mmCIF file of C-alpha atoms in Angstrom:
data_model
loop_
_atom_site.group_PDB
_atom_site.id
_atom_site.type_symbol
_atom_site.label_atom_id
_atom_site.label_comp_id
_atom_site.label_asym_id
_atom_site.label_seq_id
_atom_site.Cartn_x
_atom_site.Cartn_y
_atom_site.Cartn_z
ATOM 1 C CA UNK A 297 -21.119 -87.969 77.883
ATOM 2 C CA UNK A 298 -21.778 -86.343 81.256
ATOM 3 C CA UNK A 299 -18.331 -87.448 82.413
ATOM 4 C CA UNK A 300 -16.592 -85.436 79.699
ATOM 5 C CA UNK A 301 -18.677 -82.219 79.983
ATOM 6 C CA UNK A 302 -16.914 -80.739 83.044
ATOM 7 C CA UNK A 303 -13.544 -81.032 81.265
ATOM 8 C CA UNK A 304 -14.513 -79.430 77.949
ATOM 9 C CA UNK A 305 -14.057 -75.802 79.018
ATOM 10 C CA UNK A 306 -10.927 -76.283 81.071
ATOM 11 C CA UNK A 307 -7.289 -76.804 80.206
ATOM 12 C CA UNK A 308 -5.995 -80.380 80.187
ATOM 13 C CA UNK A 309 -4.676 -81.316 83.633
ATOM 14 C CA UNK A 310 -1.483 -83.246 84.318
ATOM 15 C CA UNK A 311 -1.420 -86.869 83.149
ATOM 16 C CA UNK A 312 -1.063 -89.492 85.853
ATOM 17 C CA UNK A 313 -0.172 -93.102 85.103
ATOM 18 C CA UNK A 314 -3.427 -95.105 85.171
ATOM 19 C CA UNK A 315 -3.628 -97.811 87.838
ATOM 20 C CA UNK A 316 -6.991 -99.570 87.650
ATOM 21 C CA UNK A 317 -9.048 -101.318 84.974
ATOM 22 C CA UNK A 318 -12.442 -99.697 84.293
ATOM 23 C CA UNK A 319 -13.762 -101.619 81.274
ATOM 24 C CA UNK A 320 -12.809 -104.918 79.724
ATOM 25 C CA UNK A 321 -14.280 -104.890 76.211
ATOM 26 C CA UNK A 322 -14.056 -108.051 74.133
ATOM 27 C CA UNK A 323 -16.217 -108.428 71.042
ATOM 28 C CA UNK A 324 -13.546 -108.833 68.377
ATOM 29 C CA UNK A 325 -12.790 -112.397 67.261
ATOM 30 C CA UNK A 326 -9.337 -111.485 65.927
ATOM 31 C CA UNK A 327 -6.376 -109.265 66.838
ATOM 32 C CA UNK A 328 -7.141 -105.540 67.217
ATOM 33 C CA UNK A 329 -4.744 -103.584 64.990
ATOM 34 C CA UNK A 330 -5.601 -100.016 65.886
ATOM 35 C CA UNK A 331 -7.697 -97.948 68.308
ATOM 36 C CA UNK A 332 -8.445 -94.219 68.209
ATOM 37 C CA UNK A 333 -10.521 -91.869 70.361
ATOM 38 C CA UNK A 334 -12.975 -89.657 68.471
ATOM 39 C CA UNK A 335 -11.179 -86.330 67.764
ATOM 40 C CA UNK A 336 -14.335 -84.235 68.382
ATOM 41 C CA UNK A 337 -13.968 -83.339 72.047
ATOM 42 C CA UNK A 338 -17.707 -83.468 72.796
ATOM 43 C CA UNK A 339 -17.928 -86.954 71.270
ATOM 44 C CA UNK A 340 -14.675 -88.288 72.622
ATOM 45 C CA UNK A 341 -16.431 -90.984 74.700
ATOM 46 C CA UNK A 342 -16.365 -92.968 71.438
ATOM 47 C CA UNK A 343 -13.450 -95.265 70.647
ATOM 48 C CA UNK A 344 -12.815 -96.744 67.212
ATOM 49 C CA UNK A 345 -11.202 -100.172 66.740
ATOM 50 C CA UNK A 346 -10.003 -101.999 63.610
ATOM 51 C CA UNK A 347 -9.487 -105.746 63.689
ATOM 52 C CA UNK A 348 -8.174 -108.758 61.804
ATOM 53 C CA UNK A 349 -11.723 -110.161 62.147
ATOM 54 C CA UNK A 350 -12.677 -107.971 59.113
ATOM 55 C CA UNK A 351 -14.682 -105.483 61.216
ATOM 56 C CA UNK A 352 -14.476 -101.941 62.515
ATOM 57 C CA UNK A 353 -16.276 -101.199 65.780
ATOM 58 C CA UNK A 354 -17.253 -98.054 67.681
ATOM 59 C CA UNK A 355 -17.467 -98.278 71.478
ATOM 60 C CA UNK A 356 -18.747 -96.090 74.277
ATOM 61 C CA UNK A 357 -15.466 -96.439 76.130
ATOM 62 C CA UNK A 358 -16.139 -93.787 78.802
ATOM 63 C CA UNK A 359 -19.639 -94.390 80.227
ATOM 64 C CA UNK A 360 -20.653 -97.993 79.571
ATOM 65 C CA UNK A 361 -17.859 -99.972 77.895
ATOM 66 C CA UNK A 362 -20.419 -101.215 75.340
ATOM 67 C CA UNK A 363 -20.030 -101.716 71.608
ATOM 68 C CA UNK A 364 -22.265 -99.150 69.873
ATOM 69 C CA UNK A 365 -21.896 -100.325 66.294
ATOM 70 C CA UNK A 366 -20.073 -102.855 64.105
ATOM 71 C CA UNK A 367 -19.184 -102.093 60.480
ATOM 72 C CA UNK A 368 -18.558 -105.104 58.227
ATOM 73 C CA UNK A 369 -17.726 -103.568 54.851
ATOM 74 C CA UNK A 370 -14.362 -105.354 54.415
ATOM 75 C CA UNK A 371 -13.843 -108.916 53.177
ATOM 76 C CA UNK A 372 -10.384 -109.301 54.804
ATOM 77 C CA UNK A 373 -8.511 -108.018 57.852
ATOM 78 C CA UNK A 374 -8.926 -104.281 58.549
ATOM 79 C CA UNK A 375 -5.419 -102.973 59.104
ATOM 80 C CA UNK A 376 -6.135 -99.246 59.495
ATOM 81 C CA UNK A 377 -9.123 -97.104 60.495
ATOM 82 C CA UNK A 378 -9.338 -93.391 61.291
ATOM 83 C CA UNK A 379 -12.023 -90.966 62.418
ATOM 84 C CA UNK A 380 -12.683 -87.993 60.142
ATOM 85 C CA UNK A 381 -12.083 -84.638 61.849
ATOM 86 C CA UNK A 382 -15.863 -84.037 62.120
ATOM 87 C CA UNK A 383 -16.368 -87.375 63.918
ATOM 88 C CA UNK A 384 -19.209 -88.402 61.602
ATOM 89 C CA UNK A 385 -17.246 -90.665 59.282
ATOM 90 C CA UNK A 386 -14.762 -93.507 59.514
ATOM 91 C CA UNK A 387 -12.080 -94.176 56.928
ATOM 92 C CA UNK A 388 -10.884 -97.785 56.800
ATOM 93 C CA UNK A 389 -8.502 -99.842 54.694
ATOM 94 C CA UNK A 390 -7.438 -103.423 54.775
ATOM 95 C CA UNK A 391 -5.963 -106.534 53.251
ATOM 96 C CA UNK A 392 -8.852 -106.722 50.748
ATOM 97 C CA UNK A 393 -7.152 -103.693 49.051
ATOM 98 C CA UNK A 394 -10.292 -101.570 49.503
ATOM 99 C CA UNK A 395 -10.848 -98.173 51.044
ATOM 100 C CA UNK A 396 -14.186 -97.304 52.620
ATOM 101 C CA UNK A 397 -15.464 -94.045 54.061
ATOM 102 C CA UNK A 398 -18.458 -94.964 56.212
ATOM 103 C CA UNK A 399 -21.168 -92.782 57.733
ATOM 104 C CA UNK A 400 -20.960 -93.522 61.471
ATOM 105 C CA UNK A 401 -24.716 -93.278 62.143
ATOM 106 C CA UNK A 402 -26.176 -95.010 59.098
ATOM 107 C CA UNK A 403 -23.304 -97.375 58.254
ATOM 108 C CA UNK A 404 -23.642 -96.294 54.613
ATOM 109 C CA UNK A 405 -20.534 -96.126 52.403
ATOM 110 C CA UNK A 406 -19.968 -92.511 51.344
ATOM 111 C CA UNK A 407 -16.953 -93.482 49.288
ATOM 112 C CA UNK A 408 -15.426 -96.840 48.342
ATOM 113 C CA UNK A 409 -12.447 -97.584 46.152
ATOM 114 C CA UNK A 410 -10.322 -100.538 45.205
ATOM 115 C CA UNK A 411 -6.558 -100.021 45.287
ATOM 116 C CA UNK A 412 -3.806 -102.111 43.692
ATOM 117 C CA UNK A 413 -2.303 -103.042 47.055
ATOM 118 C CA UNK A 414 -3.147 -104.244 50.541
ATOM 119 C CA UNK A 415 -3.537 -101.210 52.801
ATOM 120 C CA UNK A 416 -1.614 -100.944 56.056
ATOM 121 C CA UNK A 417 -1.566 -97.197 56.871
ATOM 122 C CA UNK A 418 -4.053 -94.319 56.578
ATOM 123 C CA UNK A 419 -3.858 -90.731 57.815
ATOM 124 C CA UNK A 420 -6.074 -87.692 57.259
ATOM 125 C CA UNK A 421 -4.382 -84.398 56.408
ATOM 126 C CA UNK A 422 -4.287 -82.240 59.587
ATOM 127 C CA UNK A 423 -5.790 -79.107 57.983
ATOM 128 C CA UNK A 424 -7.496 -80.347 54.791
ATOM 129 C CA UNK A 425 -10.192 -82.647 56.115
ATOM 130 C CA UNK A 426 -11.137 -84.096 52.694
ATOM 131 C CA UNK A 427 -7.652 -85.382 51.952
ATOM 132 C CA UNK A 428 -5.976 -88.498 53.278
ATOM 133 C CA UNK A 429 -2.826 -90.477 52.582
ATOM 134 C CA UNK A 430 -2.852 -94.207 52.030
ATOM 135 C CA UNK A 431 0.053 -96.655 52.043
ATOM 136 C CA UNK A 432 0.562 -100.386 52.183
ATOM 137 C CA UNK A 433 2.202 -103.277 50.363
ATOM 138 C CA UNK A 434 3.374 -101.113 47.481
ATOM 139 C CA UNK A 435 6.321 -98.910 46.482
ATOM 140 C CA UNK A 436 3.868 -95.995 46.225
ATOM 141 C CA UNK A 437 2.014 -93.864 48.748
ATOM 142 C CA UNK A 438 -1.085 -92.030 47.526
ATOM 143 C CA UNK A 439 -2.968 -88.896 48.527
ATOM 144 C CA UNK A 440 -6.732 -89.119 47.913
ATOM 145 C CA UNK A 441 -9.493 -86.527 47.780
ATOM 146 C CA UNK A 442 -12.803 -87.762 49.223
ATOM 147 C CA UNK A 443 -14.856 -85.192 47.273
ATOM 148 C CA UNK A 444 -13.757 -86.543 43.888
ATOM 149 C CA UNK A 445 -12.944 -90.146 44.978
ATOM 150 C CA UNK A 446 -9.714 -89.748 43.053
ATOM 151 C CA UNK A 447 -5.980 -89.963 43.709
ATOM 152 C CA UNK A 448 -4.503 -86.464 44.003
ATOM 153 C CA UNK A 449 -0.819 -87.318 44.140
ATOM 154 C CA UNK A 450 1.494 -90.315 44.058
ATOM 155 C CA UNK A 451 4.666 -90.480 46.162
ATOM 156 C CA UNK A 452 7.156 -92.963 44.733
ATOM 157 C CA UNK A 453 9.160 -94.492 47.550
ATOM 158 C CA UNK A 454 11.003 -97.470 45.985
ATOM 159 C CA UNK A 455 10.183 -99.676 48.963
ATOM 160 C CA UNK A 456 8.117 -102.800 49.463
ATOM 161 C CA UNK A 457 5.775 -101.654 52.205
ATOM 162 C CA UNK A 458 4.734 -98.516 54.081
ATOM 163 C CA UNK A 459 4.385 -99.250 57.803
ATOM 164 C CA UNK A 460 3.152 -95.880 59.097
ATOM 165 C CA UNK A 461 2.460 -92.302 57.990
ATOM 166 C CA UNK A 462 2.943 -89.177 60.112
ATOM 167 C CA UNK A 463 1.980 -85.636 59.131
ATOM 168 C CA UNK A 464 4.205 -82.931 60.570
ATOM 169 C CA UNK A 465 2.479 -79.814 61.990
ATOM 170 C CA UNK A 466 0.468 -77.846 59.375
ATOM 171 C CA UNK A 467 0.658 -80.753 56.950
ATOM 172 C CA UNK A 468 3.162 -79.327 54.485
ATOM 173 C CA UNK A 469 5.432 -82.298 55.067
ATOM 174 C CA UNK A 470 4.861 -85.873 56.113
ATOM 175 C CA UNK A 471 6.949 -88.909 57.005
ATOM 176 C CA UNK A 472 6.582 -92.529 55.990
ATOM 177 C CA UNK A 473 8.258 -95.440 57.733
ATOM 178 C CA UNK A 474 9.041 -98.332 55.442
ATOM 179 C CA UNK A 475 10.398 -101.868 55.519
ATOM 180 C CA UNK A 476 13.386 -100.935 53.330
ATOM 181 C CA UNK A 477 16.369 -102.008 55.389
ATOM 182 C CA UNK A 478 19.040 -103.037 52.929
ATOM 183 C CA UNK A 479 22.144 -105.039 53.756
ATOM 184 C CA UNK A 480 24.576 -102.188 53.384
ATOM 185 C CA UNK A 481 22.632 -99.252 54.838
ATOM 186 C CA UNK A 482 19.421 -98.241 56.522
ATOM 187 C CA UNK A 483 18.475 -95.300 54.315
ATOM 188 C CA UNK A 484 14.830 -95.074 53.299
ATOM 189 C CA UNK A 485 13.660 -96.526 56.657
ATOM 190 C CA UNK A 486 12.045 -93.135 57.374
ATOM 191 C CA UNK A 487 11.345 -90.894 54.374
ATOM 192 C CA UNK A 488 10.265 -87.231 54.541
ATOM 193 C CA UNK A 489 8.019 -85.895 51.769
ATOM 194 C CA UNK A 490 6.835 -82.523 50.556
ATOM 195 C CA UNK A 491 3.055 -82.944 50.533
ATOM 196 C CA UNK A 492 2.326 -80.533 47.638
ATOM 197 C CA UNK A 493 5.115 -81.356 45.202
ATOM 198 C CA UNK A 494 5.420 -85.088 46.099
ATOM 199 C CA UNK A 495 9.192 -84.557 46.210
ATOM 200 C CA UNK A 496 11.309 -86.598 48.581
ATOM 201 C CA UNK A 497 12.902 -84.242 51.111
ATOM 202 C CA UNK A 498 15.107 -86.771 52.874
ATOM 203 C CA UNK A 499 15.642 -90.483 53.230
ATOM 204 C CA UNK A 500 18.731 -90.238 55.437
ATOM 205 C CA UNK A 501 16.909 -89.759 58.749
ATOM 206 C CA UNK A 502 17.365 -93.023 60.638
ATOM 207 C CA UNK A 503 20.592 -94.944 60.148
ATOM 208 C CA UNK A 504 20.150 -97.949 62.410
ATOM 209 C CA UNK A 505 19.239 -101.189 60.734
ATOM 210 C CA UNK A 506 15.755 -101.564 62.183
ATOM 211 C CA UNK A 507 12.350 -100.962 60.679
ATOM 212 C CA UNK A 508 9.999 -98.577 62.477
ATOM 213 C CA UNK A 509 6.439 -99.909 62.801
ATOM 214 C CA UNK A 510 5.002 -96.636 64.129
ATOM 215 C CA UNK A 511 5.659 -92.902 64.352
ATOM 216 C CA UNK A 512 4.147 -90.321 66.699
ATOM 217 C CA UNK A 513 4.372 -86.540 67.075
ATOM 218 C CA UNK A 514 4.978 -84.658 70.310
ATOM 219 C CA UNK A 515 1.883 -82.476 71.063
ATOM 220 C CA UNK A 516 3.853 -79.370 72.080
ATOM 221 C CA UNK A 517 7.460 -79.601 70.941
ATOM 222 C CA UNK A 518 8.765 -79.947 67.419
ATOM 223 C CA UNK A 519 9.789 -83.580 67.926
ATOM 224 C CA UNK A 520 8.641 -87.012 66.836
ATOM 225 C CA UNK A 521 9.291 -90.539 68.040
ATOM 226 C CA UNK A 522 9.814 -93.698 65.982
ATOM 227 C CA UNK A 523 9.059 -97.107 67.436
ATOM 228 C CA UNK A 524 11.786 -99.485 66.245
ATOM 229 C CA UNK A 525 12.151 -103.230 65.917
ATOM 230 C CA UNK A 526 15.330 -102.836 67.954
ATOM 231 C CA UNK A 527 13.086 -102.767 71.067
ATOM 232 C CA UNK A 528 13.510 -99.040 71.665
ATOM 233 C CA UNK A 529 11.922 -95.756 70.602
ATOM 234 C CA UNK A 530 14.122 -93.108 68.968
ATOM 235 C CA UNK A 531 13.539 -89.356 69.261
ATOM 236 C CA UNK A 532 13.944 -86.987 66.280
ATOM 237 C CA UNK A 533 13.561 -83.315 65.460
ATOM 238 C CA UNK A 534 10.378 -82.683 63.432
ATOM 239 C CA UNK A 535 12.196 -79.934 61.505
ATOM 240 C CA UNK A 536 14.702 -80.396 58.718
ATOM 241 C CA UNK A 537 17.107 -82.162 58.678
ATOM 242 C CA UNK A 538 15.122 -84.305 61.192
ATOM 243 C CA UNK A 539 18.131 -85.153 63.333
ATOM 244 C CA UNK A 540 18.013 -88.018 65.821
ATOM 245 C CA UNK A 541 18.564 -87.198 69.496
ATOM 246 C CA UNK A 542 21.399 -89.555 70.400
ATOM 247 C CA UNK A 543 21.148 -88.756 74.116
ATOM 248 C CA UNK A 544 17.604 -90.081 74.517
ATOM 249 C CA UNK A 545 16.478 -93.639 73.882
ATOM 250 C CA UNK A 546 13.327 -95.119 75.338
ATOM 251 C CA UNK A 547 14.042 -98.796 75.937
ATOM 252 C CA UNK A 548 12.744 -101.624 78.093
ATOM 253 C CA UNK A 549 9.646 -102.769 76.181
ATOM 254 C CA UNK A 550 9.650 -105.425 73.460
ATOM 255 C CA UNK A 551 8.463 -105.034 69.863
ATOM 256 C CA UNK A 552 9.502 -108.380 68.332
ATOM 257 C CA UNK A 553 7.963 -107.862 64.913
ATOM 258 C CA UNK A 554 4.544 -106.635 66.086
ATOM 259 C CA UNK A 555 3.233 -103.283 64.828
ATOM 260 C CA UNK A 556 3.404 -101.829 68.333
ATOM 261 C CA UNK A 557 2.108 -98.268 68.513
ATOM 262 C CA UNK A 558 3.417 -95.468 70.702
ATOM 263 C CA UNK A 559 1.919 -92.126 71.712
ATOM 264 C CA UNK A 560 2.480 -89.077 73.896
ATOM 265 C CA UNK A 561 0.113 -88.029 76.627
ATOM 266 C CA UNK A 562 -1.830 -84.844 75.666
ATOM 267 C CA UNK A 563 0.355 -82.730 77.982
ATOM 268 C CA UNK A 564 3.509 -84.186 76.390
ATOM 269 C CA UNK A 565 5.048 -85.378 79.662
ATOM 270 C CA UNK A 566 4.644 -89.137 79.133
ATOM 271 C CA UNK A 567 5.452 -91.437 76.252
ATOM 272 C CA UNK A 568 3.390 -94.618 76.314
ATOM 273 C CA UNK A 569 3.900 -97.794 74.311
ATOM 274 C CA UNK A 570 2.550 -101.310 74.140
ATOM 275 C CA UNK A 571 4.853 -104.303 74.294
ATOM 276 C CA UNK A 572 4.890 -107.746 72.699
ATOM 277 C CA UNK A 573 4.721 -109.325 76.187
ATOM 278 C CA UNK A 574 1.340 -107.669 76.850
ATOM 279 C CA UNK A 575 2.635 -104.895 79.106
ATOM 280 C CA UNK A 576 2.217 -101.129 78.728
ATOM 281 C CA UNK A 577 5.311 -98.992 79.407
ATOM 282 C CA UNK A 578 5.172 -95.371 80.572
ATOM 283 C CA UNK A 579 8.328 -93.349 79.948
ATOM 284 C CA UNK A 580 9.164 -89.884 81.221
ATOM 285 C CA UNK A 581 9.556 -87.906 77.974
ATOM 286 C CA UNK A 582 12.336 -85.656 79.348
ATOM 287 C CA UNK A 583 14.488 -88.227 81.163
ATOM 288 C CA UNK A 584 13.556 -91.245 78.957
ATOM 289 C CA UNK A 585 13.303 -93.366 82.129
ATOM 290 C CA UNK A 586 10.537 -95.915 82.680
ATOM 291 C CA UNK A 587 8.089 -94.478 85.222
ATOM 292 C CA UNK A 588 5.900 -97.574 85.465
ATOM 293 C CA UNK A 589 4.769 -100.685 83.624
ATOM 294 C CA UNK A 590 1.230 -102.010 83.548
ATOM 295 C CA UNK A 591 0.544 -105.730 83.064
ATOM 296 C CA UNK A 592 -2.354 -105.060 80.732
ATOM 297 C CA UNK A 593 -2.774 -108.102 78.478
ATOM 298 C CA UNK A 594 -1.760 -111.750 78.124
ATOM 299 C CA UNK A 595 -1.008 -111.364 74.400
ATOM 300 C CA UNK A 596 0.983 -108.643 72.603
ATOM 301 C CA UNK A 597 -0.344 -105.153 73.398
ATOM 302 C CA UNK A 598 -0.156 -103.273 70.089
ATOM 303 C CA UNK A 599 -1.698 -99.939 71.014
ATOM 304 C CA UNK A 600 -2.116 -97.676 74.050
ATOM 305 C CA UNK A 601 -3.803 -94.282 73.584
ATOM 306 C CA UNK A 602 -4.553 -91.540 76.118
ATOM 307 C CA UNK A 603 -7.968 -89.870 76.062
ATOM 308 C CA UNK A 604 -7.752 -86.352 74.547
ATOM 309 C CA UNK A 605 -9.914 -84.688 77.240
ATOM 310 C CA UNK A 606 -10.155 -86.841 80.377
ATOM 311 C CA UNK A 607 -6.798 -86.806 82.172
ATOM 312 C CA UNK A 608 -5.109 -90.180 82.640
ATOM 313 C CA UNK A 609 -7.773 -92.290 80.886
ATOM 314 C CA UNK A 610 -6.043 -94.861 78.664
ATOM 315 C CA UNK A 611 -7.317 -97.381 76.111
ATOM 316 C CA UNK A 612 -5.242 -100.467 75.235
ATOM 317 C CA UNK A 613 -5.757 -103.318 72.764
ATOM 318 C CA UNK A 614 -4.111 -106.637 72.053
ATOM 319 C CA UNK A 615 -3.501 -109.554 69.726
ATOM 320 C CA UNK A 616 -6.264 -111.616 71.379
ATOM 321 C CA UNK A 617 -8.975 -109.116 70.341
ATOM 322 C CA UNK A 618 -9.339 -107.440 73.734
ATOM 323 C CA UNK A 619 -9.731 -103.741 74.413
ATOM 324 C CA UNK A 620 -9.299 -102.384 77.941
ATOM 325 C CA UNK A 621 -9.883 -98.968 79.490
ATOM 326 C CA UNK A 622 -7.695 -97.874 82.410
ATOM 327 C CA UNK A 623 -7.663 -94.952 84.827
#
């Protein structure tokens, strides 16, 4: 993309809150569960989307707003899809309990596997590009190796469902958020794992009685945020013992049972989240105050992601199957 080229050599500028709609992209016939910009900076005009309509799509979301390709390898809703670090493959998992690694250009399946559970969360290891972690409607979370198409490790969580997975910097540890909120306590809502040994490091991280549909890491500080079904985001240390910051709470948006995603801007100054009422909320990371809200969608907005290279470019998606690009 010619638009991205001038920014590739320079440092990321300050993030402004986007004000105007650039592209309105609507080709999905079901809710969009997840969107992700391509992690390869030179190819970051491409946006990936996973939908309940059983498809994964790749869009040119910077220059044209057009759908470049549709991948229809799943027989049920696609709940999770991620770019590989090289940008040439897409990993997807869904309610058909299958995993697919697809070649972006040819649409060919490089790797396919059936699991014993419906998949709801996938994440690639941050430094080992052939390894990913998969979770879903199961008490277990699994690490897979693409080269062998085999499960490397099993993490036994004693929960019903994994909602999200977050690798901590360097990938030695990762977190899972789960739906295990028992009557008497809220342990196991967020669990920290040792990646190599599969040992549980801690399950006493978040003590409020809410599940956390998504987790996100701060790009510069050793902190992470958990989206909660209590209609607020909680801030935690990303180092043991992963203490919650009781002074900061990001509240004002609504979650209401949707898997609403949250993310930091690349410079770490803003925290952005969707909302079940279709709005996008921009919080100041340091003060936890709402800077602005954007009336983005009519249905629940479940994801809002800043572009990794172009300052202030934001993609949003919703429960009606719409994807919008803002600047």
